[in-house]
Coordinates of C-alpha atoms and ligand atoms in Angstrom, one line a residue:
M931 CA 37.6 80.2 76.8
N932 CA 38.5 77.5 79.6
L933 CA 35.5 75.7 79.7
A934 CA 36.1 74.0 83.0
A935 CA 36.7 77.4 84.8
A936 CA 33.6 78.6 83.0
A937 CA 31.6 75.9 84.3
E938 CA 32.2 76.2 87.6
A939 CA 32.0 80.1 87.9
P940 CA 32.9 82.6 84.9
Y941 CA 34.7 84.9 87.4
K942 CA 37.6 82.3 87.8
D943 CA 38.1 82.1 83.7
P944 CA 41.2 84.8 83.0
S945 CA 39.7 84.4 79.2
I946 CA 36.5 86.6 79.9
P947 CA 36.5 90.1 80.1
I948 CA 37.3 91.9 83.5
E949 CA 33.9 93.5 83.6
T950 CA 32.2 90.4 83.2
R951 CA 34.3 88.4 85.9
V952 CA 33.6 91.4 88.4
S953 CA 29.9 91.4 87.9
D954 CA 29.5 87.3 87.9
L955 CA 31.7 87.3 91.5
L956 CA 29.8 90.3 92.8
S957 CA 26.5 88.4 92.1
R958 CA 27.8 85.4 94.1
M959 CA 28.7 87.5 97.1
T960 CA 26.8 87.7 100.3
I961 CA 26.4 91.7 101.9
Q962 CA 29.2 89.9 105.1
E963 CA 31.7 89.2 102.1
K964 CA 31.3 92.5 100.4
I965 CA 32.0 94.5 103.8
G966 CA 34.7 92.0 104.2
Q967 CA 36.6 92.8 100.9
M968 CA 35.9 96.7 102.3
A969 CA 38.3 96.3 104.9
Q970 CA 42.2 96.7 104.9
I971 CA 43.8 95.4 108.3
D972 CA 47.2 95.7 109.9
R973 CA 49.6 92.5 109.3
T974 CA 49.7 92.7 113.3
V975 CA 46.0 91.6 113.7
A976 CA 45.8 89.8 110.5
S977 CA 45.7 86.5 111.4
Q978 CA 44.8 83.4 108.6
E979 CA 41.6 82.7 110.9
V980 CA 40.8 86.5 110.8
I981 CA 41.2 86.7 107.0
R982 CA 39.4 83.7 106.6
D983 CA 36.5 84.2 109.0
F984 CA 36.0 87.9 107.9
G985 CA 36.7 87.4 104.2
I986 CA 39.3 90.6 104.7
G987 CA 40.3 92.3 101.1
S988 CA 43.4 93.6 102.2
V989 CA 46.2 93.5 104.6
L990 CA 49.2 96.2 105.1
N991 CA 51.7 96.8 107.0
G992 CA 52.1 100.4 108.2
G993 CA 55.4 102.4 109.0
E994 CA 55.5 100.9 112.5
S995 CA 54.5 97.3 111.8
A996 CA 56.4 96.2 108.8
P997 CA 58.5 92.6 109.9
A998 CA 61.5 92.7 111.5
P999 CA 64.1 95.0 109.5
G1000 CA 66.0 91.2 109.5
A1001 CA 63.2 89.8 107.8
T1002 CA 64.7 88.4 104.2
P1003 CA 62.3 88.6 101.3
A1004 CA 61.9 84.7 101.6
M1005 CA 60.3 85.2 105.2
W1006 CA 57.9 88.5 103.6
A1007 CA 56.9 86.4 100.8
D1008 CA 56.2 83.4 103.2
M1009 CA 54.1 85.8 105.3
I1010 CA 52.2 87.2 102.6
D1011 CA 51.5 83.7 100.9
G1012 CA 50.0 82.9 104.4
Y1013 CA 47.4 85.5 104.3
Q1014 CA 46.5 84.3 100.8
K1015 CA 46.2 80.6 101.4
A1016 CA 43.6 81.7 104.1
A1017 CA 41.7 84.0 101.2
M1018 CA 42.1 81.6 98.7
S1019 CA 40.2 79.1 101.1
T1020 CA 37.2 81.0 101.7
R1021 CA 33.8 80.1 99.8
L1022 CA 34.6 82.2 96.6
G1023 CA 38.5 82.1 97.2
I1024 CA 39.2 86.0 96.7
P1025 CA 42.6 86.8 97.1
V1026 CA 43.9 89.5 99.4
V1027 CA 45.9 92.4 98.2
Y1028 CA 49.2 93.1 100.5
G1029 CA 50.2 97.0 100.6
T1030 CA 53.1 98.6 102.0
D1031 CA 54.6 102.0 102.0
A1032 CA 57.5 101.4 99.4
I1033 CA 57.9 105.3 98.6
H1034 CA 61.5 105.6 98.0
G1035 CA 62.3 102.0 97.4
H1036 CA 61.1 98.9 99.3
N1037 CA 62.2 100.7 102.4
C1038 CA 60.7 98.6 104.9
I1039 CA 63.8 96.0 104.7
V1040 CA 67.3 95.8 105.1
G1041 CA 68.9 95.4 102.0
S1042 CA 66.5 96.7 99.5
T1043 CA 67.7 99.8 97.1
I1044 CA 66.6 102.9 98.9
F1045 CA 66.3 105.8 96.2
P1046 CA 66.5 109.7 97.1
H1047 CA 63.4 110.9 98.4
N1048 CA 60.5 112.7 96.4
I1049 CA 62.2 116.2 96.8
G1050 CA 65.5 115.0 95.4
L1051 CA 63.9 113.4 92.7
G1052 CA 61.9 116.7 92.0
A1053 CA 65.4 118.4 91.9
A1054 CA 66.4 115.8 89.0
R1055 CA 63.1 116.5 86.8
D1056 CA 64.0 113.2 84.8
E1057 CA 60.9 111.7 83.8
D1058 CA 62.7 108.6 82.3
L1059 CA 64.4 108.3 85.6
M1060 CA 61.3 107.8 87.1
V1061 CA 59.6 105.2 85.2
R1062 CA 63.1 103.3 85.5
I1063 CA 62.8 104.1 89.3
G1064 CA 59.2 103.0 89.3
R1065 CA 60.1 99.9 87.5
A1066 CA 62.7 99.0 90.0
T1067 CA 60.8 99.7 93.0
A1068 CA 57.8 97.2 91.4
L1069 CA 60.3 94.3 91.2
E1070 CA 61.9 94.9 94.5
V1071 CA 58.3 94.7 96.4
L1072 CA 57.4 92.0 94.4
A1073 CA 60.6 90.1 95.2
T1074 CA 59.0 90.0 98.7
G1075 CA 55.5 89.3 97.8
V1076 CA 54.2 92.4 97.5
P1077 CA 51.9 93.9 94.7
Y1078 CA 50.7 97.0 96.5
P1079 CA 53.2 100.0 97.4
F1080 CA 51.2 103.1 98.7
A1081 CA 53.2 105.4 95.9
P1082 CA 53.5 107.7 94.3
C1083 CA 52.8 110.9 97.0
I1084 CA 51.9 113.5 94.3
A1085 CA 51.2 116.2 97.0
V1086 CA 52.1 119.7 95.7
C1087 CA 54.0 120.9 99.3
R1088 CA 53.3 124.3 99.2
D1089 CA 54.9 125.1 102.8
P1090 CA 58.0 123.3 103.9
R1091 CA 57.3 123.6 107.3
W1092 CA 55.3 120.4 106.2
G1093 CA 56.8 117.3 107.6
R1094 CA 55.8 115.7 104.6
C1095 CA 57.5 118.1 102.5
Y1096 CA 60.1 115.9 101.1
E1097 CA 57.5 113.5 100.3
S1098 CA 56.2 115.8 97.8
Y1099 CA 57.8 116.6 94.4
S1100 CA 57.5 120.1 94.3
E1101 CA 55.9 123.1 95.2
D1102 CA 55.3 123.5 91.5
T1103 CA 52.4 121.5 90.1
G1104 CA 53.8 121.0 86.9
I1105 CA 57.1 119.7 88.4
V1106 CA 54.8 117.4 90.3
R1107 CA 52.8 116.0 87.2
S1108 CA 56.1 115.4 85.5
M1109 CA 57.5 113.3 88.1
S1110 CA 53.9 111.4 88.7
K1111 CA 55.1 109.3 85.2
I1112 CA 56.9 107.0 88.3
I1113 CA 53.5 105.3 87.9
L1114 CA 54.2 104.1 84.5
G1115 CA 57.3 102.3 85.8
L1116 CA 55.2 100.7 88.7
Q1117 CA 52.1 99.7 86.8
G1118 CA 53.4 99.7 83.4
F1119 CA 52.3 101.4 80.1
P1120 CA 48.9 101.6 79.1
P1121 CA 47.9 101.2 75.5
T1122 CA 47.1 104.6 73.5
N1123 CA 43.3 103.7 73.3
H1124 CA 43.4 103.5 77.3
T1125 CA 40.4 105.1 78.9
S1126 CA 41.6 107.7 81.5
G1127 CA 40.4 106.8 84.7
Y1128 CA 40.3 103.2 84.3
P1129 CA 42.8 101.3 86.1
F1130 CA 45.9 99.8 84.2
V1131 CA 48.5 97.2 85.2
A1132 CA 50.4 95.2 82.7
Q1133 CA 50.0 91.6 82.4
G1134 CA 52.2 88.6 82.9
G1135 CA 53.8 89.5 86.2
G1136 CA 56.4 91.9 87.5
Y1137 CA 54.1 95.0 87.6
V1138 CA 52.4 96.4 90.7
M1139 CA 49.3 98.7 91.6
G1140 CA 50.1 102.1 92.6
C1141 CA 48.4 104.4 94.6
A1142 CA 48.1 108.1 94.1
K1143 CA 48.1 109.9 97.4
H1144 CA 46.9 112.1 99.3
F1145 CA 43.8 113.4 97.8
A1146 CA 43.1 116.4 97.7
G1147 CA 45.1 119.4 98.9
D1148 CA 47.2 117.8 101.4
G1149 CA 50.7 119.5 100.9
G1150 CA 48.5 122.8 101.1
T1151 CA 47.3 123.4 104.8
E1152 CA 47.7 126.3 106.6
E1153 CA 51.2 126.6 108.0
G1154 CA 52.0 123.6 106.6
I1155 CA 50.5 121.8 109.7
D1156 CA 49.9 118.1 108.8
E1157 CA 46.4 116.9 108.6
H1158 CA 45.3 120.3 108.7
N1159 CA 43.4 122.4 106.7
T1160 CA 43.5 124.0 103.9
V1161 CA 41.7 127.1 102.3
S1162 CA 41.1 128.0 98.9
T1163 CA 39.0 128.4 95.9
Y1164 CA 38.1 125.7 94.1
E1165 CA 40.1 127.2 91.3
D1166 CA 43.0 127.2 93.3
L1167 CA 42.6 123.7 94.7
S1168 CA 42.0 122.6 91.0
R1169 CA 45.0 124.2 89.5
I1170 CA 47.4 123.5 92.1
H1171 CA 46.7 120.0 93.8
L1172 CA 44.0 118.3 91.5
L1173 CA 45.6 118.8 88.4
P1174 CA 48.4 115.8 89.1
Y1175 CA 45.4 113.3 89.5
I1176 CA 44.4 114.0 86.1
D1177 CA 47.6 112.5 85.0
A1178 CA 47.2 109.6 87.4
M1179 CA 44.2 109.1 85.6
A1180 CA 45.4 109.1 82.1
M1181 CA 48.2 106.8 83.4
G1182 CA 45.7 104.2 84.7
V1183 CA 46.5 104.5 88.2
S1184 CA 44.9 101.5 90.2
S1185 CA 44.2 103.5 93.6
V1186 CA 43.7 106.6 95.2
M1187 CA 44.6 107.5 98.9
V1188 CA 42.4 110.0 100.6
S1189 CA 44.1 112.8 102.7
F1190 CA 43.8 113.3 106.6
S1191 CA 43.5 116.7 106.0
S1192 CA 40.2 119.3 105.1
W1193 CA 39.7 121.6 102.2
N1194 CA 37.9 124.5 103.9
D1195 CA 37.0 123.0 107.0
V1196 CA 35.5 119.8 105.6
K1197 CA 37.4 116.5 106.2
M1198 CA 38.6 115.1 103.2
H1199 CA 37.6 111.5 104.4
A1200 CA 34.0 112.7 104.2
H1201 CA 34.0 114.9 101.4
R1202 CA 31.7 113.3 98.8
F1203 CA 31.8 116.4 96.6
L1204 CA 35.6 115.9 95.7
I1205 CA 35.6 112.1 96.2
T1206 CA 32.5 111.0 94.2
Q1207 CA 31.7 114.1 92.1
I1208 CA 34.9 115.2 90.9
L1209 CA 37.6 112.3 91.3
K1210 CA 34.8 109.3 90.3
Q1211 CA 32.5 111.2 88.5
E1212 CA 34.0 113.9 86.9
M1213 CA 38.1 112.4 86.7
S1214 CA 36.1 108.9 85.6
F1215 CA 38.1 107.2 88.2
Q1216 CA 37.4 103.4 88.0
G1217 CA 39.8 102.5 90.5
L1218 CA 39.5 101.8 94.1
V1219 CA 39.6 104.6 96.9
I1220 CA 41.2 103.8 100.1
S1221 CA 41.0 105.7 103.1
D1222 CA 44.2 106.5 105.0
W1223 CA 45.3 104.8 108.4
E1224 CA 42.3 105.2 110.6
G1225 CA 41.4 107.9 108.6
V1226 CA 37.9 107.3 109.2
D1227 CA 38.3 107.6 113.0
R1228 CA 39.9 110.9 112.6
I1229 CA 36.9 112.4 110.9
T1230 CA 35.8 113.5 114.5
S1231 CA 38.3 114.9 117.1
P1232 CA 39.2 113.0 119.4
P1233 CA 39.5 110.2 116.7
G1234 CA 36.7 107.5 117.1
L1235 CA 34.1 109.7 118.7
N1236 CA 31.2 108.6 117.0
Y1237 CA 32.8 105.7 114.6
T1238 CA 29.8 104.4 113.1
N1239 CA 28.5 108.0 111.7
S1240 CA 32.2 108.7 110.5
L1241 CA 32.1 105.2 108.7
E1242 CA 28.5 106.1 107.1
A1243 CA 29.9 109.6 105.9
A1244 CA 33.3 107.9 104.4
V1245 CA 31.7 105.4 102.6
N1246 CA 28.9 107.4 101.4
A1247 CA 31.4 110.1 100.5
G1248 CA 32.8 107.3 98.1
I1249 CA 35.9 105.7 99.9
D1250 CA 35.7 102.2 99.0
M1251 CA 38.3 100.5 100.9
I1252 CA 38.9 101.4 104.5
M1253 CA 42.5 101.1 106.2
V1254 CA 41.0 100.5 109.3
P1255 CA 43.7 99.2 110.5
L1256 CA 43.1 97.5 113.8
D1257 CA 39.5 97.0 115.4
Y1258 CA 38.1 94.8 112.3
E1259 CA 35.6 93.8 114.2
K1260 CA 34.1 97.1 115.2
F1261 CA 34.3 97.9 111.1
C1262 CA 32.2 95.3 110.0
K1263 CA 30.0 95.3 113.1
S1264 CA 29.2 98.9 112.0
M1265 CA 29.1 98.3 108.3
N1266 CA 26.5 95.7 108.9
Y1267 CA 24.4 98.1 110.9
L1268 CA 24.7 100.8 108.0
V1269 CA 24.0 98.5 105.4
S1270 CA 21.0 97.0 107.1
S1271 CA 19.7 100.2 108.5
G1272 CA 19.6 101.8 104.8
Q1273 CA 22.0 104.6 106.0
I1274 CA 24.9 103.0 103.5
P1275 CA 22.9 101.9 100.3
I1276 CA 23.8 98.7 98.9
S1277 CA 24.6 100.3 95.6
R1278 CA 27.2 102.0 97.6
I1279 CA 28.3 98.7 98.9
D1280 CA 28.3 97.5 95.2
D1281 CA 30.4 100.1 93.5
A1282 CA 32.7 100.0 96.3
V1283 CA 33.7 96.1 96.1
T1284 CA 32.9 96.2 92.0
R1285 CA 36.2 98.4 92.0
I1286 CA 38.2 96.3 94.8
L1287 CA 37.7 93.4 92.3
R1288 CA 38.1 95.1 89.3
V1289 CA 41.6 96.1 90.6
K1290 CA 42.2 92.7 91.8
F1291 CA 41.4 91.0 88.8
I1292 CA 43.5 93.7 86.6
L1293 CA 46.5 93.1 88.9
G1294 CA 46.3 89.3 88.0
L1295 CA 45.8 88.4 91.8
F1296 CA 43.3 85.6 91.1
E1297 CA 45.7 84.0 88.3
R1298 CA 48.8 84.9 90.4
P1299 CA 48.0 85.1 94.2
M1300 CA 51.5 83.9 95.6
A1301 CA 54.7 85.7 95.9
D1302 CA 56.8 85.2 92.4
R1303 CA 59.8 83.7 93.9
S1304 CA 61.7 84.0 90.5
L1305 CA 62.1 87.8 91.3
F1306 CA 64.0 87.2 94.7
S1307 CA 67.3 88.3 92.6
M1308 CA 65.8 91.6 91.8
F1309 CA 65.7 92.6 95.7
G1310 CA 68.6 94.9 95.9
H1311 CA 69.9 94.2 92.5
E1312 CA 73.1 95.9 91.6
R1313 CA 71.4 97.5 88.4
H1314 CA 68.7 99.2 90.9
K1315 CA 71.8 100.4 93.1
E1316 CA 73.3 102.0 90.0
L1317 CA 69.9 103.4 89.2
A1318 CA 69.7 104.9 92.6
R1319 CA 73.6 106.4 92.3
E1320 CA 72.2 108.2 88.9
A1321 CA 69.3 109.6 90.7
V1322 CA 71.5 110.8 93.5
R1323 CA 73.7 112.5 91.1
K1324 CA 70.7 114.0 89.1
S1325 CA 69.0 115.3 92.4
L1326 CA 72.4 117.3 93.8
V1327 CA 71.8 121.0 93.1
L1328 CA 74.7 123.3 93.7
L1329 CA 74.0 126.7 95.0
K1330 CA 77.0 128.2 95.3
N1331 CA 80.8 127.5 93.7
G1332 CA 83.3 129.7 94.7
K1333 CA 83.9 132.9 96.7
G1334 CA 85.0 135.2 93.8
E1335 CA 86.2 133.9 90.2
E1336 CA 88.2 131.0 91.9
K1337 CA 85.9 127.9 91.8
M1338 CA 85.9 125.4 94.4
L1339 CA 84.5 122.4 92.6
P1340 CA 85.0 120.0 91.4
L1341 CA 87.6 118.8 94.3
S1342 CA 90.6 117.2 93.5
K1343 CA 91.1 113.5 94.2
N1344 CA 94.6 114.2 94.6
A1345 CA 94.8 116.7 97.5
P1346 CA 97.2 115.3 100.0
K1347 CA 94.9 115.7 103.2
I1348 CA 91.1 116.6 103.4
L1349 CA 88.6 116.8 106.5
V1350 CA 85.2 115.5 106.3
A1351 CA 83.0 116.7 109.0
G1352 CA 79.7 116.9 110.3
S1353 CA 76.8 114.4 111.7
H1354 CA 75.4 113.6 108.1
A1355 CA 78.7 112.7 106.6
H1356 CA 78.8 109.0 107.8
N1357 CA 75.6 108.1 108.8
I1358 CA 73.3 106.0 106.2
G1359 CA 70.1 106.9 108.7
N1360 CA 70.7 110.6 108.7
Q1361 CA 71.1 110.2 104.4
C1362 CA 67.8 108.0 103.9
G1363 CA 65.6 110.1 106.1
G1364 CA 62.1 109.1 107.1
W1365 CA 60.1 105.8 106.1
T1366 CA 63.1 103.7 106.3
L1367 CA 63.0 100.5 108.0
S1368 CA 60.4 102.6 110.4
W1369 CA 57.8 105.1 110.2
Q1370 CA 60.1 107.9 111.4
G1371 CA 63.4 106.5 110.0
S1372 CA 66.3 106.8 112.6
S1373 CA 70.2 107.9 112.5
G1374 CA 72.9 105.5 112.6
N1375 CA 73.9 102.1 110.8
T1376 CA 70.0 101.2 109.9
T1377 CA 70.5 99.6 106.4
K1378 CA 72.9 98.6 103.9
G1379 CA 74.5 101.1 101.8
I1380 CA 77.3 104.1 101.0
T1381 CA 77.7 106.8 103.6
I1382 CA 78.9 110.2 102.3
L1383 CA 82.4 109.6 103.5
E1384 CA 82.8 106.1 102.2
G1385 CA 81.9 107.5 98.9
I1386 CA 84.8 110.3 99.5
K1387 CA 87.2 107.7 100.6
K1388 CA 86.4 105.6 97.5
A1389 CA 86.8 108.4 95.1
V1390 CA 89.8 110.3 96.3
S1391 CA 93.5 108.5 95.4
K1392 CA 95.2 106.3 97.5
E1393 CA 97.6 109.0 98.7
T1394 CA 94.8 111.4 100.0
Q1395 CA 94.3 111.6 103.6
V1396 CA 90.9 111.6 104.5
V1397 CA 90.1 112.9 108.0
F1398 CA 86.7 112.1 109.4
E1399 CA 86.0 114.4 112.6
E1400 CA 82.5 114.6 113.1
R1401 CA 82.5 117.3 115.7
P1402 CA 86.1 119.4 114.8
D1403 CA 86.6 122.2 117.4
E1404 CA 89.1 124.9 117.1
K1405 CA 91.5 123.1 118.5
F1406 CA 91.5 120.1 116.0
L1407 CA 91.6 122.6 113.1
S1408 CA 94.7 124.2 114.8
E1409 CA 96.3 120.8 114.9
N1410 CA 95.3 119.9 111.3
N1411 CA 96.3 123.5 109.7
D1412 CA 97.2 121.5 106.5
L1413 CA 94.5 120.7 104.9
S1414 CA 93.6 121.1 101.3
Y1415 CA 89.9 121.4 102.0
A1416 CA 87.1 120.1 104.0
I1417 CA 83.5 118.8 103.3
V1418 CA 80.8 119.8 105.9
V1419 CA 78.1 117.3 105.7
V1420 CA 75.2 118.5 107.8
G1421 CA 71.1 118.6 107.8
E1422 CA 67.9 117.5 109.3
L1423 CA 67.4 114.4 111.4
P1424 CA 64.7 111.9 109.9
Y1425 CA 61.2 112.3 110.6
A1426 CA 57.8 111.8 109.1
E1427 CA 54.4 113.1 109.0
F1428 CA 53.1 115.6 111.6
L1429 CA 56.2 114.7 113.8
G1430 CA 58.4 116.8 111.3
D1431 CA 56.2 119.7 111.2
S1432 CA 58.5 122.4 112.3
K1433 CA 58.3 126.1 112.3
E1434 CA 62.0 126.7 112.7
L1435 CA 63.3 124.8 109.8
R1436 CA 67.2 124.8 111.7
L1437 CA 70.0 122.2 110.9
A1438 CA 69.8 119.5 113.4
L1439 CA 72.2 119.0 116.4
D1440 CA 75.4 121.5 115.6
G1441 CA 74.9 121.5 112.2
E1442 CA 75.1 125.5 112.3
E1443 CA 78.1 125.6 114.9
M1444 CA 80.3 122.8 112.4
I1445 CA 79.4 125.3 109.4
K1446 CA 80.5 128.5 111.5
T1447 CA 83.8 126.6 113.3
V1448 CA 85.2 124.7 110.0
C1449 CA 84.2 127.4 107.2
S1450 CA 85.3 130.5 109.4
S1451 CA 88.6 128.9 109.6
K1452 CA 91.3 129.0 107.2
V1453 CA 90.3 125.7 105.2
K1454 CA 88.2 125.9 102.3
C1455 CA 84.9 124.4 103.2
L1456 CA 81.8 122.8 101.0
V1457 CA 79.0 122.6 102.9
I1458 CA 76.6 119.7 101.9
I1459 CA 73.1 119.9 103.4
V1460 CA 71.3 116.3 103.7
S1461 CA 67.4 117.7 104.5
G1462 CA 63.8 117.1 103.6
R1463 CA 63.4 120.6 102.9
P1464 CA 65.1 124.1 102.5
V1465 CA 66.3 124.9 105.8
V1466 CA 67.8 128.1 107.4
I1467 CA 71.3 128.8 105.9
E1468 CA 71.0 132.5 104.9
P1469 CA 73.8 133.7 107.9
Y1470 CA 76.1 130.9 106.9
V1471 CA 76.4 131.3 102.8
D1472 CA 78.9 134.0 102.9
M1473 CA 81.3 131.9 105.0
M1474 CA 81.2 128.7 102.8
E1475 CA 83.1 128.3 99.7
A1476 CA 80.6 125.8 98.0
L1477 CA 77.0 125.1 98.9
V1478 CA 75.2 121.7 97.6
A1479 CA 71.8 120.8 98.6
A1480 CA 71.8 116.8 98.5
W1481 CA 68.0 116.4 100.0
L1482 CA 67.6 112.8 101.5
P1483 CA 69.8 110.8 99.0
G1484 CA 69.4 107.3 100.3
S1485 CA 71.5 104.4 100.3
E1486 CA 73.6 105.4 97.2
A1487 CA 74.3 108.7 98.6
G1488 CA 77.9 108.1 98.7
H1489 CA 79.1 107.4 95.2
G1490 CA 76.5 109.6 93.6
I1491 CA 77.6 112.4 95.5
A1492 CA 81.4 111.9 95.1
D1493 CA 80.5 111.0 91.5
V1494 CA 79.8 114.7 91.2
I1495 CA 81.5 116.9 93.5
F1496 CA 84.8 115.5 92.1
G1497 CA 83.9 116.0 88.6
D1498 CA 82.9 112.7 87.1
F1499 CA 79.5 114.4 86.4
D1500 CA 78.6 117.9 86.2
F1501 CA 75.6 119.1 88.5
H1502 CA 72.0 118.6 86.9
G1503 CA 69.7 119.3 89.7
K1504 CA 67.2 122.4 90.1
L1505 CA 65.7 123.7 93.2
P1506 CA 62.3 121.7 93.2
R1507 CA 61.3 124.7 95.9
T1508 CA 61.9 128.0 96.8
W1509 CA 64.7 128.2 99.2
F1510 CA 63.8 131.2 101.6
R1511 CA 66.0 133.3 103.5
R1512 CA 63.9 133.7 106.7
V1513 CA 61.2 131.2 108.1
D1514 CA 59.0 134.3 108.8
Q1515 CA 58.7 134.8 104.8
L1516 CA 56.5 131.4 105.0
P1517 CA 54.7 130.2 103.0
M1518 CA 56.2 131.8 100.0
N1519 CA 56.2 130.2 96.5
Y1520 CA 57.3 130.8 93.1
G1521 CA 54.6 133.4 91.4
D1522 CA 53.8 134.9 94.8
P1523 CA 53.6 138.8 95.3
H1524 CA 56.9 139.8 97.2
Y1525 CA 58.8 136.9 96.3
D1526 CA 62.2 137.3 97.9
P1527 CA 63.9 134.1 98.3
L1528 CA 67.5 133.2 98.9
Y1529 CA 67.5 130.9 95.8
P1530 CA 64.4 130.7 93.4
L1531 CA 62.6 127.8 92.4
G1532 CA 64.7 126.1 89.5
F1533 CA 67.9 127.7 90.5
G1534 CA 71.0 125.3 90.0
L1535 CA 74.6 126.0 88.8
Q1536 CA 77.1 123.8 87.0
M1537 CA 80.5 123.4 88.0
N1538 CA 81.6 126.5 85.8
N1539 CA 79.0 128.7 88.0
S1540 CA 76.7 128.7 84.4
S1541 CA 73.1 128.4 85.7
L1542 CA 71.2 125.5 85.1
S1543 CA 68.0 127.5 85.5
D1544 CA 65.7 127.5 83.0
G1545 CA 62.8 129.3 84.8
N1546 CA 60.7 126.5 83.6
V1547 CA 57.7 126.3 86.0
S1548 CA 54.0 125.8 85.4
S1549 CA 51.6 128.7 85.5
S1550 CA 50.0 127.0 88.4
S1551 CA 53.0 128.0 90.4
S1552 CA 51.5 131.5 91.0
S1553 CA 49.0 131.1 93.8
S1554 CA 48.7 130.9 97.5
V1555 CA 48.2 127.5 98.4
Ligands
GLC2149 C1 50.1 107.0 106.9 C2 50.6 107.9 105.8 C3 50.1 107.0 104.5 C4 50.3 106.1 104.2 C5 49.5 105.0 105.6 C6 50.0 103.6 105.7 O1 49.6 107.6 107.9 O2 49.4 109.0 105.7 O3 50.7 108.0 103.6 O4 50.5 105.2 102.9 O5 49.6 105.8 106.7 O6 51.1 103.3 106.2

């Protein structure tokens, strides 16, 4: 017992039980302080004065409001420590918790390790790998002072036309449940007697609080339209989209983020039955439920139509922390009105603040409020790059190898002359995809890493001439008719959320043209698709000698892909989702009637063309949402 701390205020004494600390602190708080704790505001409006004067509970950067890409870990840590100093100077000294979207590594800052996006990890199907990626991600975000990554997304994407399909591990609930083990890497392993639903973060530092998102049915909307409506029975919603949350509860996930979407036309942000009755009561979730960005405003169309009503609906539905994120004054004013008028009962406020304080105590924020600068060396660590390289290797899916008996892969490292072509061969921004340095991501030399061309050049012998021509035409090919083979790397351009919704699912730029031009010539061609989801390829498969799905492989794509196509490692990946023939078949998921894919869920070849497919999909795959 820390007698001095206990004498001053029990909540400051780390030697007493968490729930005692929570109750003690809650009992000391004014209604304004409680309302302030329920606010999460963006860093662009989060001055130290605002944090102190409003008693703000949390600060975030959205995809578009991260510090400048060139900001160093020390600059991030200084920024967050600044917010913390303001928070600790308040009457009760409640620390703020800073959140960011670290959804495939610490993707807001140059130099971090950018792991493959979730769809590629779903292809790898390696739980141990997920834990290690979670661990590495936790260390890299903590190295910059961030204790709260908004990850993992445990959406079950049921239609690849959804712009967030790459954030989903799979169309199959069982695979999503398996890959959610990343939570154990982020937060640590709870003890065997851990109470499911109670938040857990391993003590002593080095771990972060996770965020299972987006609750619920975000990946089941009609036609894959982002933020739209999931129509289903409760039974289907439960076995397809809710099951992964059961696992998240068992792992002690600290927070759950609510989906922008609706279930049977009721906005999730106002869904008391699912948030309070199912998540908090039936699943016994004791952590904090956070809204999405302006999720309260988007309860109405147009957003913010009657903010006070929406706020009442959202908080009474069970949302504990509101990602405001900008107009904190309107939030606080509306909340004060709703509480004083009794439209939001004080018991609901106390439940929300209890959960917020509980997570902050469990996270160790009261004892370790400032950035742990001893972790700077973890940022972009070589071991993490090697881990990402392993993840790339395991995520690759071989869909075709050779037109007859003769196999194209593994490629020779000693060929005299090879062509590397395509818009995604030498473009780190394209290989990382969305949520990289910015919300939408962008093409070009956006961060550190190894492009696919660079990986190929490193892997082949010194005697091999590697010709890089992004858009070869017939003239080029006729002038280079001595090629041993060609590698055509094409795909989708970076996108995120609703801006990635697509009805066409076509290769970007001149991807289809490149395949036709190069693969219809005499030279044998390997096509590598860099995309966030299956795209239209059926018309071109016959002309390809070999075909690999690489998904959005991240900063270490170059070495990871070279490791496999040149045979140092065999293929391991299996399709995490159905590869359709035509978009007019969609939605089409394993188990649906009239299932007629180009390549089925689980399909994958090894170099010798033996099948990796184990048909190992969960029973919940057969359904319509
Ligand atoms: C976004 C996303 C959510 C993200 C949040 C904060 O709109 O829906 O996944 O965590 O806002 O950037």
